[in-house]
C-alpha cells in the first residue's frame, strides 16, 4: 500500500510519500519526507500513531503528518490524498 499526502504547513507545501511496511512482526507507515528524512508511524492500541524518527524533523511536521495520516485512514480518501499504487 502506497499513497501521497499533499498539504500546506506554515506557508510551505509538503508532498509526503507514505508506504505500509511489515517488519519483525510489526506493521507501520513510513513517511518519506525527502532522501534524508523518514518517519515511521506505529499504530497504537488506542488508535494513535507513535512516530519513530530516523533523523531530526520539525515537530510540527511530524504531528501534521500523523494527523493527516489518521484522517485518511479513517475516511479512506478525500482532499490531499491520492493513491499511487
Coordinates of C-alpha atoms in Angstrom, one line a residue:
X1 CA 0.0 0.0 0.0
X2 CA 1.4 3.4 -1.0
X3 CA -0.2 6.8 -1.1
X4 CA 0.7 10.5 -1.0
X5 CA -0.2 13.2 1.5
X6 CA -0.2 16.7 -0.1
X7 CA -0.7 19.6 2.3
X8 CA 0.4 23.1 3.4
X9 CA 2.0 23.8 6.7
X10 CA 3.3 27.2 7.8
X11 CA 3.2 28.6 4.3
X12 CA 5.1 25.6 2.7
X13 CA 3.7 22.9 0.6
X14 CA 4.6 19.3 1.7
X15 CA 4.3 16.2 -0.5
X16 CA 4.9 13.1 1.6
X17 CA 5.0 9.6 0.3
X18 CA 3.5 7.0 2.7
X19 CA 4.3 3.3 2.5
X20 CA 2.9 0.5 4.5
X21 CA 5.6 -1.8 5.9
X22 CA 5.7 -5.1 7.7
X23 CA 8.9 -5.9 9.6
X24 CA 9.7 -8.1 12.6
X25 CA 6.0 -8.8 13.3
X26 CA 5.1 -5.1 13.3
X27 CA 3.1 -3.1 10.8
X28 CA 3.9 0.6 10.4
X29 CA 3.6 3.5 8.0
X30 CA 6.8 5.1 6.7
X31 CA 6.5 8.7 5.7
X32 CA 9.3 9.7 3.3
X33 CA 9.9 13.4 3.6
X34 CA 12.9 13.6 1.3
X35 CA 16.0 11.4 0.6
X36 CA 17.5 12.0 4.1
X37 CA 14.3 12.1 6.3
X38 CA 11.8 9.4 7.1
X39 CA 9.4 8.9 9.9
X40 CA 7.9 5.5 10.9
X41 CA 4.4 5.7 12.5
X42 CA 3.4 2.7 14.5
X43 CA -0.4 2.4 15.3
X44 CA -1.0 2.1 19.0
X45 CA -3.9 0.1 20.6
X46 CA -5.7 3.3 21.5
X47 CA -5.7 4.3 17.8
X48 CA -3.0 6.9 17.9
X49 CA 0.2 6.9 16.0
X50 CA 3.6 6.7 17.6
X51 CA 6.3 8.4 15.5
X52 CA 9.9 7.0 15.3
X53 CA 12.3 9.4 13.6
X54 CA 15.4 8.4 11.7
X55 CA 16.7 11.9 11.9
X56 CA 15.8 15.4 13.2
X57 CA 12.5 16.6 11.7
X58 CA 10.4 19.6 12.8
X59 CA 7.9 18.5 15.5
X60 CA 5.1 20.4 13.8
X61 CA 5.7 18.5 10.6
X62 CA 5.8 15.1 12.5
X63 CA 2.4 16.0 14.1
X64 CA 0.9 17.3 10.9
X65 CA 1.7 14.1 9.0
X66 CA 0.3 11.9 11.8
X67 CA -2.9 13.9 11.9
X68 CA -3.4 13.7 8.1
X69 CA -2.5 10.1 8.0
X70 CA -5.0 9.2 10.7
X71 CA -7.7 11.3 8.9
X72 CA -7.1 9.4 5.7
X73 CA -7.1 6.0 7.3
X74 CA -10.4 6.8 9.0
X75 CA -12.0 8.4 5.9
X76 CA -10.4 6.3 3.2
X77 CA -9.7 9.2 0.9
X78 CA -10.5 12.8 0.2
X79 CA -8.6 16.0 -0.4
X80 CA -4.9 15.8 -0.1
X81 CA -4.9 12.0 -0.6
X82 CA -4.1 10.2 -3.7
X83 CA -3.3 6.6 -4.4
X84 CA 0.0 5.8 -6.1
X85 CA -0.4 2.0 -6.4

